[in-house]
Short mmCIF file of N, CA and C in Angstrom, two decimals:
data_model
loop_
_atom_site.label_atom_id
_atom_site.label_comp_id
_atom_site.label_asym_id
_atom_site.label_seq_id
_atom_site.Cartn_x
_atom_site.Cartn_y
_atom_site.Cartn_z
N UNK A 12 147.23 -72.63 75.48
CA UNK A 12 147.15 -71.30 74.92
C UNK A 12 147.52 -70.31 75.97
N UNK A 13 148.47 -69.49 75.82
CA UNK A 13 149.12 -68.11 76.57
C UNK A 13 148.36 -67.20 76.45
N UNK A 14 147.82 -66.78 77.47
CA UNK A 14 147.31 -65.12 77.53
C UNK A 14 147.92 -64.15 77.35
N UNK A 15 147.69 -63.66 76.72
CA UNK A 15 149.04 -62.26 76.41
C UNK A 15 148.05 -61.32 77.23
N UNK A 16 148.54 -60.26 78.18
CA UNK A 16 148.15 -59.16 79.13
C UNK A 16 148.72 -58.03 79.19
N UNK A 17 148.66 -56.90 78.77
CA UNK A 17 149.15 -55.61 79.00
C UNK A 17 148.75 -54.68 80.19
N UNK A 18 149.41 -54.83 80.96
CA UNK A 18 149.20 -53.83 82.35
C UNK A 18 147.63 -54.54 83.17
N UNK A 19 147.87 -55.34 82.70
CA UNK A 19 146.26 -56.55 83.49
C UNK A 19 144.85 -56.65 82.79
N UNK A 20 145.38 -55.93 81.29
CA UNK A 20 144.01 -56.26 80.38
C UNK A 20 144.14 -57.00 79.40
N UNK A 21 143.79 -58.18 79.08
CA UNK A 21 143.77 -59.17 78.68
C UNK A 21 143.67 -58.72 76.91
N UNK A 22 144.41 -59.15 75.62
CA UNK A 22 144.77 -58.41 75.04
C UNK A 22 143.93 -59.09 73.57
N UNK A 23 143.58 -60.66 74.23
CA UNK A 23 142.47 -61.28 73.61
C UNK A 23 141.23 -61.62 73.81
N UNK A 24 140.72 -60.81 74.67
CA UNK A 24 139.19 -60.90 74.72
C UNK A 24 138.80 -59.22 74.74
N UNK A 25 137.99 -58.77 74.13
CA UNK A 25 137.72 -57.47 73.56
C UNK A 25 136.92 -56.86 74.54
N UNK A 26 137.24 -55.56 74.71
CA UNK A 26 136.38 -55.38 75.67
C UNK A 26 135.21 -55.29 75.69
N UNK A 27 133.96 -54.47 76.54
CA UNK A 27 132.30 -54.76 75.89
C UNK A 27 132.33 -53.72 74.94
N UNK A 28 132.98 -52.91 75.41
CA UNK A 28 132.57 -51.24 74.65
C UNK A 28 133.19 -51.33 73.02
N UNK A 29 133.54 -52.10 72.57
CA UNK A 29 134.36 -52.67 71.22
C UNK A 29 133.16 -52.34 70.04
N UNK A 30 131.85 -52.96 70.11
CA UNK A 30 131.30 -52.89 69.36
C UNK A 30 130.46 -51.51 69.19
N UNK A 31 130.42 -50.45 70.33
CA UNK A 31 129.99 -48.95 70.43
C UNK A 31 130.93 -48.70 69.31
N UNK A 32 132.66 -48.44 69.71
CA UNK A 32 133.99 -47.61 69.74
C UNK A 32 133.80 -48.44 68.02
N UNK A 33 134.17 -49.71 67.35
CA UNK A 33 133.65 -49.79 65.87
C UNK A 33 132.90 -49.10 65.01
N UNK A 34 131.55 -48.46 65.63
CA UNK A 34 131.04 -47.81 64.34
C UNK A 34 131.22 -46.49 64.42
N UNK A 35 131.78 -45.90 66.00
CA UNK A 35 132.21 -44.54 65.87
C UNK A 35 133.04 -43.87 64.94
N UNK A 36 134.05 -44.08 64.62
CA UNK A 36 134.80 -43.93 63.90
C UNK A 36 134.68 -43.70 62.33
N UNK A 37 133.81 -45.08 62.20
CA UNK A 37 133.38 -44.74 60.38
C UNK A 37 132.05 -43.65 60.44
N UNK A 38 131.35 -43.36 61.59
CA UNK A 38 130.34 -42.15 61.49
C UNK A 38 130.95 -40.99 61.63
N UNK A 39 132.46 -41.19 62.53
CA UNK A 39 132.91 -39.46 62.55
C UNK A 39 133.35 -39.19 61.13
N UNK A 40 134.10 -40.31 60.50
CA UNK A 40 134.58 -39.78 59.04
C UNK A 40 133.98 -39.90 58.05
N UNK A 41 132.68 -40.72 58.00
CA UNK A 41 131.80 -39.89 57.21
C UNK A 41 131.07 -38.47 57.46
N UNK A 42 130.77 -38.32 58.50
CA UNK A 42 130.48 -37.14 59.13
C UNK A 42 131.49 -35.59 58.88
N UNK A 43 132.72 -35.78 58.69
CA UNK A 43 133.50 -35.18 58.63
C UNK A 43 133.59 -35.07 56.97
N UNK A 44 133.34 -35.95 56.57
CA UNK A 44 133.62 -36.36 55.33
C UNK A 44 132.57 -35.25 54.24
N UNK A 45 131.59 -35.15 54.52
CA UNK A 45 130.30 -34.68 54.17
C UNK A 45 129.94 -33.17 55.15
N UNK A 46 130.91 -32.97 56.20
CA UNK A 46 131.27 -31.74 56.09
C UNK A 46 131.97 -30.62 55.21
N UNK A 47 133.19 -31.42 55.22
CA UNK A 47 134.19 -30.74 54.49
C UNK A 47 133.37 -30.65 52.67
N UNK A 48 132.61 -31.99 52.21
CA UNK A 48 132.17 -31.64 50.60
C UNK A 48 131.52 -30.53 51.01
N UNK A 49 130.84 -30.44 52.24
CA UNK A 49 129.44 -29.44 52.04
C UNK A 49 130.08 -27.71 51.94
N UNK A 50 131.21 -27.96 52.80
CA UNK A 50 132.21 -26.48 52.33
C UNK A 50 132.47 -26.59 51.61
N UNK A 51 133.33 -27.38 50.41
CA UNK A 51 133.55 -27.25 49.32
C UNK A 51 132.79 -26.75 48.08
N UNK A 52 131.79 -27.51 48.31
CA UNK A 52 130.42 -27.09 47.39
C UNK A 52 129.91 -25.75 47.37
N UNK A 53 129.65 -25.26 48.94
CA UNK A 53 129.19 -24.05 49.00
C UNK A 53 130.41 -22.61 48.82
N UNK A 54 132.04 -23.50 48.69
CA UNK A 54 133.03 -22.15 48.34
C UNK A 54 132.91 -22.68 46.84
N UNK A 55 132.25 -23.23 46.21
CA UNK A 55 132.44 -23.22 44.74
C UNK A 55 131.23 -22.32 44.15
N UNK A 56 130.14 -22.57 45.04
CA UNK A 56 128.95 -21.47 44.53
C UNK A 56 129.16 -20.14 44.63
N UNK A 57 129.58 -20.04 45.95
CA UNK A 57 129.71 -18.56 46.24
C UNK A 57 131.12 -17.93 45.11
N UNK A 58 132.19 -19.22 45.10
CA UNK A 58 133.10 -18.48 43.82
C UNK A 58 132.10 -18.19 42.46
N UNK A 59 131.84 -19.16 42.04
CA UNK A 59 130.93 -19.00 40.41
C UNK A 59 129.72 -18.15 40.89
N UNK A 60 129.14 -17.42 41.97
CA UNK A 60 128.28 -16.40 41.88
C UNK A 60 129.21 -15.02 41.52
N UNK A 61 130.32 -15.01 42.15
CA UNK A 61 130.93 -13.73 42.48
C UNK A 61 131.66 -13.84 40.67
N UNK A 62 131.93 -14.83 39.93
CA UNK A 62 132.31 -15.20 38.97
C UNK A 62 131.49 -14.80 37.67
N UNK A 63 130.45 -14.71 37.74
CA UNK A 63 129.28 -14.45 37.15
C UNK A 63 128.87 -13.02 37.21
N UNK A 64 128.66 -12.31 38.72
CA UNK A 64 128.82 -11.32 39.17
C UNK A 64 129.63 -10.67 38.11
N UNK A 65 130.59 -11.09 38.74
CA UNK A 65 132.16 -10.14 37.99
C UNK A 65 132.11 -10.21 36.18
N UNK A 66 131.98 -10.96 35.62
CA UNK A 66 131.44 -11.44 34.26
C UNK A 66 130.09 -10.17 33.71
N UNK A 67 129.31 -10.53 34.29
CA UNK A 67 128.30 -9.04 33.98
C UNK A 67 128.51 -7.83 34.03
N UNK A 68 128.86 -7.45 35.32
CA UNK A 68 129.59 -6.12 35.48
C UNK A 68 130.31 -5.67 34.61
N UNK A 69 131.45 -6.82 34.11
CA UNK A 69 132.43 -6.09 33.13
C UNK A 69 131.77 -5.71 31.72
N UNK A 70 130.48 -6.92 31.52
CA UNK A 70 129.99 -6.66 29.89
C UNK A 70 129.07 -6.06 30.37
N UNK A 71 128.45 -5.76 31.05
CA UNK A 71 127.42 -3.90 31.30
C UNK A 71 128.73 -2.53 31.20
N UNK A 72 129.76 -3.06 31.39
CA UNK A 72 130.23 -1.64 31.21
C UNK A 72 130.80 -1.51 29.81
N UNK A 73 130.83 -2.59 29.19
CA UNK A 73 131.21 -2.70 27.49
C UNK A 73 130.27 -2.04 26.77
N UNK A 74 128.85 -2.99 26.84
CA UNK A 74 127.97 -2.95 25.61
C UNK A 74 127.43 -1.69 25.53
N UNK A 75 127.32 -0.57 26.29
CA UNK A 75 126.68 0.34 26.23
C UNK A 75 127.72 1.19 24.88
N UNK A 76 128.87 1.29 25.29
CA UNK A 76 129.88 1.76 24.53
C UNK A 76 129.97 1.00 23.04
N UNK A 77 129.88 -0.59 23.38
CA UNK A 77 129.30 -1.20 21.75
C UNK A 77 128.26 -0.75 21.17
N UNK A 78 127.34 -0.47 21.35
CA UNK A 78 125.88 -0.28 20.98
C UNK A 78 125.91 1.43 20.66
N UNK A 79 126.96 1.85 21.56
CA UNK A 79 126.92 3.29 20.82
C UNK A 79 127.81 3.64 19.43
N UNK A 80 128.84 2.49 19.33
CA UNK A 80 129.63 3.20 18.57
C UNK A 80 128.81 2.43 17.23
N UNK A 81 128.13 0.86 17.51
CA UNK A 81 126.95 0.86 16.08
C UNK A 81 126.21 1.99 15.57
N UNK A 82 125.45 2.84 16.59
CA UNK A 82 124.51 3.88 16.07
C UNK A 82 125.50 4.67 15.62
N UNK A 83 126.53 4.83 15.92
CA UNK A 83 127.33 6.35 15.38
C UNK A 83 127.82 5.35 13.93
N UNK A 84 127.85 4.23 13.86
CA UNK A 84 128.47 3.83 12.45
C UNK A 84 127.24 4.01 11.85
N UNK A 85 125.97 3.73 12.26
CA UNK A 85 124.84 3.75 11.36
C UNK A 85 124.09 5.36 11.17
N UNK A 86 124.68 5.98 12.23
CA UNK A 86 124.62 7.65 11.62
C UNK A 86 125.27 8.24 10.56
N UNK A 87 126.59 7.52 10.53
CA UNK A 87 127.53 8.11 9.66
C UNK A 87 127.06 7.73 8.34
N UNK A 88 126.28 6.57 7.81
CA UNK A 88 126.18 5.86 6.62
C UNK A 88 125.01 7.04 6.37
N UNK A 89 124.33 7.13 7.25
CA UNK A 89 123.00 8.08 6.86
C UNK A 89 123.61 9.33 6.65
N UNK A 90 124.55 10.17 7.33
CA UNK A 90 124.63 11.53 7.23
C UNK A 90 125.71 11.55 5.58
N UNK A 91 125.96 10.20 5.07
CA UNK A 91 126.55 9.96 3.83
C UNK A 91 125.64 10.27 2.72
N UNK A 92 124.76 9.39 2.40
CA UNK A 92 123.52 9.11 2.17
C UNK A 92 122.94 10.22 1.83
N UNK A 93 122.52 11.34 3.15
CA UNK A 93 122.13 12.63 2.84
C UNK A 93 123.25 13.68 2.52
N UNK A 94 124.09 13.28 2.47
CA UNK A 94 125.26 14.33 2.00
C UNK A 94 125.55 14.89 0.06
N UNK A 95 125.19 13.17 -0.09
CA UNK A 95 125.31 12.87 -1.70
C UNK A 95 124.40 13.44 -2.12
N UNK A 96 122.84 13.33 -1.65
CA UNK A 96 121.77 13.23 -2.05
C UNK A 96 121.09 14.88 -1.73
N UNK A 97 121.71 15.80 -0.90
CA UNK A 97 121.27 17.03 -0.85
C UNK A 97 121.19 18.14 -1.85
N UNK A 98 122.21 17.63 -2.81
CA UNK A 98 122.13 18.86 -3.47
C UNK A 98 121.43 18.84 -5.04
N UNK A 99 120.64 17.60 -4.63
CA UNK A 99 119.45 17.75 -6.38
C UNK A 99 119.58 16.48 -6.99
N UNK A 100 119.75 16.87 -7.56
CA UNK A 100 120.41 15.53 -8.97
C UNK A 100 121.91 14.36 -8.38
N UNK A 101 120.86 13.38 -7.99
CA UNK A 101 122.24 12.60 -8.19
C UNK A 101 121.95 11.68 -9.00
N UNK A 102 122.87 10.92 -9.71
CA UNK A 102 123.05 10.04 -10.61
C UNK A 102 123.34 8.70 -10.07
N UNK A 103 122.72 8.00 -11.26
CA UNK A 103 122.56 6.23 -10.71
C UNK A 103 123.88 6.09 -10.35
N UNK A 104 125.01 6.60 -11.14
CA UNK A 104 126.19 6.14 -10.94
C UNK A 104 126.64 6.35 -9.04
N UNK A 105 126.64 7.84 -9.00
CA UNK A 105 126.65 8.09 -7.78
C UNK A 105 126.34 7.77 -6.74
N UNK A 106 124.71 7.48 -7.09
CA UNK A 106 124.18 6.66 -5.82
C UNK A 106 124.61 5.29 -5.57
N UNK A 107 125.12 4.78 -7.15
CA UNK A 107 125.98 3.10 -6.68
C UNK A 107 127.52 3.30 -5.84
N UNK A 108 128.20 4.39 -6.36
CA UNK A 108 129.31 4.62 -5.22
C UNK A 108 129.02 5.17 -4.23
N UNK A 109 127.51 5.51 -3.28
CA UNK A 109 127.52 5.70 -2.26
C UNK A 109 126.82 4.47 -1.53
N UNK A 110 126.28 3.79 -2.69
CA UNK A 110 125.70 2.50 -2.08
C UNK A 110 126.88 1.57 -1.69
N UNK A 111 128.01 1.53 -2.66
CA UNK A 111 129.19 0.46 -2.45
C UNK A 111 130.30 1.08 -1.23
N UNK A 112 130.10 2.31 -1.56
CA UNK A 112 131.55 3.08 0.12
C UNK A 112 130.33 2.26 1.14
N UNK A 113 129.12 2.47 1.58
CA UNK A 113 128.31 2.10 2.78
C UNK A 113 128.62 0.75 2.85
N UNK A 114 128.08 -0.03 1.73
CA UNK A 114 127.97 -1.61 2.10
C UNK A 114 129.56 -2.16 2.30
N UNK A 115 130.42 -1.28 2.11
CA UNK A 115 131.95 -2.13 2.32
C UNK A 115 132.40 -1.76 3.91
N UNK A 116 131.35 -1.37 4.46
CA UNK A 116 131.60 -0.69 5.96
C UNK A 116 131.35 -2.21 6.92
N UNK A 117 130.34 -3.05 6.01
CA UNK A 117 129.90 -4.34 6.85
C UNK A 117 128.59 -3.99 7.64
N UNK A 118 128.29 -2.77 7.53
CA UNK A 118 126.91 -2.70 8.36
C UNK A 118 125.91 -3.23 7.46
N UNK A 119 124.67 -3.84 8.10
CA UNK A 119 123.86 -4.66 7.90
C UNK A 119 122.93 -3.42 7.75
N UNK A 120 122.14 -3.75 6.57
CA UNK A 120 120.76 -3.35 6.39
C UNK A 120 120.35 -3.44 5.10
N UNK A 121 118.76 -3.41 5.60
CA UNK A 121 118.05 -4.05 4.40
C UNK A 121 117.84 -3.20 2.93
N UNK A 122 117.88 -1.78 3.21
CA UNK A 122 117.62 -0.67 1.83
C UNK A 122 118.41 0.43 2.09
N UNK A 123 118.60 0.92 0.65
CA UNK A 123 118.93 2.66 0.73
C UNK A 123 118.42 2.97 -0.46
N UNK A 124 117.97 3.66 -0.42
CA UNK A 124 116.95 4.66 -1.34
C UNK A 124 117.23 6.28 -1.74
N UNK A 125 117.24 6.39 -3.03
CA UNK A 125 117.09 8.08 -3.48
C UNK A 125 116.35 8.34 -4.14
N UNK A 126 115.20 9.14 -3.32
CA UNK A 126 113.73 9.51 -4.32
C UNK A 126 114.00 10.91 -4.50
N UNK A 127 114.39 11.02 -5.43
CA UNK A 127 114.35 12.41 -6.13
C UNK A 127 112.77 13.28 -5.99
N UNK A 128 113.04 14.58 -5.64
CA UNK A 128 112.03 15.02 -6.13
C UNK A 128 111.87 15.64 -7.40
N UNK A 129 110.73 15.35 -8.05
CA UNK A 129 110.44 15.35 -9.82
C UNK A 129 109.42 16.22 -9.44
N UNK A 130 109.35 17.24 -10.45
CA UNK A 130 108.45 18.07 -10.39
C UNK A 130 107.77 17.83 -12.13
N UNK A 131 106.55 18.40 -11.64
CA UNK A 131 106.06 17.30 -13.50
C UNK A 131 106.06 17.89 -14.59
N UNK A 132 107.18 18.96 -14.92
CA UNK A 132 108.00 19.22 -16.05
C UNK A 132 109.01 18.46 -16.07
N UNK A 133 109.21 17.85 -15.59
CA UNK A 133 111.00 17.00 -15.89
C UNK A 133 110.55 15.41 -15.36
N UNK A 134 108.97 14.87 -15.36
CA UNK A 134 108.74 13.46 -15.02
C UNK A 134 109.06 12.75 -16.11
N UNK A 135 108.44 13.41 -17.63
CA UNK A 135 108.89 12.39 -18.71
C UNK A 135 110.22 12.23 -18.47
N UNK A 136 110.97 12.70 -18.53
CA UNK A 136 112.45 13.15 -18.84
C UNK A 136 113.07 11.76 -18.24
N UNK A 137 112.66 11.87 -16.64
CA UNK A 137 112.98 11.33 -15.69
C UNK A 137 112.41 9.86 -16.01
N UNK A 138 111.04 9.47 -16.44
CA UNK A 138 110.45 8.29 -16.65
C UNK A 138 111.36 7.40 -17.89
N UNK A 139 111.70 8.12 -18.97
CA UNK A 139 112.20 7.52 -19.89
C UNK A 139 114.09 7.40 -19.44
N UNK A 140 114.57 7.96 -18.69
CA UNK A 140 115.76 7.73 -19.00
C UNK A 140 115.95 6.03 -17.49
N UNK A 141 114.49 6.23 -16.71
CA UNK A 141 114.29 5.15 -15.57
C UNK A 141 113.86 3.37 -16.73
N UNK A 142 112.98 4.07 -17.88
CA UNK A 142 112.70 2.67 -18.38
C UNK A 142 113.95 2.44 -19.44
N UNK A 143 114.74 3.33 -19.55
CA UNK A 143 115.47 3.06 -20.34
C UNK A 143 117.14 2.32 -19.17
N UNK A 144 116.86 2.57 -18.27
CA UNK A 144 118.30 2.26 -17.04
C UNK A 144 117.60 0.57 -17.05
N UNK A 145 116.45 0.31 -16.90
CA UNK A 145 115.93 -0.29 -16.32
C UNK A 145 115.82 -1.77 -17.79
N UNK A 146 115.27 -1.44 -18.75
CA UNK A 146 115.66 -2.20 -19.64
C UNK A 146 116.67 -2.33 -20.05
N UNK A 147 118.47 -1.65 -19.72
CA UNK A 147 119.33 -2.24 -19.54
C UNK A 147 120.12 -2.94 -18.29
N UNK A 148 119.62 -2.53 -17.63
CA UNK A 148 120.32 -3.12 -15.78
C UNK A 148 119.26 -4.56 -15.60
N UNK A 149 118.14 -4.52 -15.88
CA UNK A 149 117.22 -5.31 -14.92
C UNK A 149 116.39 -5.77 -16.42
N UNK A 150 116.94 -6.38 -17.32
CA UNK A 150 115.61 -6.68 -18.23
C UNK A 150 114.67 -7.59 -18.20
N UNK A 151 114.74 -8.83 -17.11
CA UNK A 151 113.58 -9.53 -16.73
C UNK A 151 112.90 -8.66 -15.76
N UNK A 152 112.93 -7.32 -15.37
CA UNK A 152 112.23 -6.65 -14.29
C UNK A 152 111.27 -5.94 -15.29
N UNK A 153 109.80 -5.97 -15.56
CA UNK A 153 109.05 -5.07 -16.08
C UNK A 153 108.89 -3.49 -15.24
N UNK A 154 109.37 -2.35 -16.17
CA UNK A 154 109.15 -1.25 -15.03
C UNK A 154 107.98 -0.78 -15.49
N UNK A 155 107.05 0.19 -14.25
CA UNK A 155 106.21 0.12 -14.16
C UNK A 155 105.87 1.78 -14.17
N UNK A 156 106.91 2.68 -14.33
CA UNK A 156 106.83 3.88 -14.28
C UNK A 156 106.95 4.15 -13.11
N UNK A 157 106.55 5.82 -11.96
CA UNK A 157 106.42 5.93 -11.17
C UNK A 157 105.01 5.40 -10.50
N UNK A 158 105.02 4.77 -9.04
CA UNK A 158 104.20 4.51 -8.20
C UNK A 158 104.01 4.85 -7.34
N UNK A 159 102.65 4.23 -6.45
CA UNK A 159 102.70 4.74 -5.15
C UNK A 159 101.89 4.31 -4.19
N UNK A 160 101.64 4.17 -3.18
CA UNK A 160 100.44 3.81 -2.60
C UNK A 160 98.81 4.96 -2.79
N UNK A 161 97.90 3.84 -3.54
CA UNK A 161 96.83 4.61 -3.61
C UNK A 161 95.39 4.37 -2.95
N UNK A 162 94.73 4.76 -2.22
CA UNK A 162 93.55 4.29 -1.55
C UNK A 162 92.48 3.84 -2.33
N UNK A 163 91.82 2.50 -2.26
CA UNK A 163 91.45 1.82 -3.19
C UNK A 163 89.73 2.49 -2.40
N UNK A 164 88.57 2.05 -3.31
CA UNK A 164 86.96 2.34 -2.77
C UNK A 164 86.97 1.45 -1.59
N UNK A 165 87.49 0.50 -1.33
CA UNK A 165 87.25 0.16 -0.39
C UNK A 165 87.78 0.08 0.88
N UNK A 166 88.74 1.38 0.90
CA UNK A 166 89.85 1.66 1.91
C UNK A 166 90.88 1.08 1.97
N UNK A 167 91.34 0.30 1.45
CA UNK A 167 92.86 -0.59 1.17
C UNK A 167 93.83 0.13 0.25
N UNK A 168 94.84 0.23 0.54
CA UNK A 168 95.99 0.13 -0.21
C UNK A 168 96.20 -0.52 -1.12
N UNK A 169 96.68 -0.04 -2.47
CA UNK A 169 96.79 -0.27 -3.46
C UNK A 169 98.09 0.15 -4.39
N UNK A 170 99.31 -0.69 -4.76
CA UNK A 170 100.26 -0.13 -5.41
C UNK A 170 99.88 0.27 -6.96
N UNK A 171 100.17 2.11 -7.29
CA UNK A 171 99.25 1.60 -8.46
C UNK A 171 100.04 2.65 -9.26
N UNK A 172 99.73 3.26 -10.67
CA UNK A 172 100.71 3.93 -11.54
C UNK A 172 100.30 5.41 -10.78
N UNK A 173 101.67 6.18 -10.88
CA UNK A 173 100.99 7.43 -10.18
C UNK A 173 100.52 8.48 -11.24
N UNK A 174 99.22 9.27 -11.00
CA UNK A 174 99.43 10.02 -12.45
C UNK A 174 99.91 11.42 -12.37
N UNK A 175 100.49 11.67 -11.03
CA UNK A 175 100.10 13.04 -10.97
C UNK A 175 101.53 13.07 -9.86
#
């Protein structure tokens, strides 16, 4: 068997330091390795904070302007509402074309209401031409005349016929 020798170091027998210089190497590049994720990781947080950041900012400067231009749509339905309804007498008909212009707007809500004021020369008037709308629009609905909340003897509320 030939010794092979490079410059007088023998090129088959290893030197001692062989088994140090072996695991160095796989500790620097894991080491390195688990550096570089640990930057990575922390430029991905700091992006998706500033990402998020930036994301809010823009919808804080929206919604205020959304939320205003709802109330001004839901002013407008009201200043409708009282527009129809100011000058006395409105009619079922009327109040259904101010009920149908509102509800084709898409705004959400639960009632609209026109309580006339009746003064009690013109309640019959008003009662019979209501049971008479009412036994044709709604005839499984029993009407009940005008009502109201009335304080019962024992302090409770009570929906009851109004007489007065």
């Amino acid at each position: 068997a030939e010794m092979v020798s490079l410059g007088g170091v023998s090129l088959d027998d290893p030197p001692a330091h062989n088994s140090r210089t072996r695991w160095r190497i796989p500790f620097m590049i894991v080491v390195i390795g688990i550096a570089v994720s640990a930057s990575f990781i922390t430029l991905g947080f700091t992006s998706e904070d500033h990402d998020q950041e930036s994301e809010f900012l823009s919808k804080a400067a929206v919604y205020p302007t959304f939320f205003q231009d709802i109330l001004d749509d839901y002013q407008v339905a009201a200043l409708w509402a009282h527009q129809a309804a100011r000058h006395g007498d409105l009619s079922r008909e009327r109040f259904r074309d101010v009920y149908d212009h509102i509800s084709v707007t898409g705004l959400q809500f639960q009632s609209i209401e026109y309580l006339p004021r009746v003064t009690h020369d013109r309640r019959e008037a008003y009662e019979a031409d209501s049971r008479e709308y009412f036994a044709k629009s709604h005839p499984n609905q029993e009407y009940k005349g005008f009502t109201g909340l009335e304080y019962t003897p024992d302090g409770r509320h009570s929906v009851s016929r109004r007489s007065e």
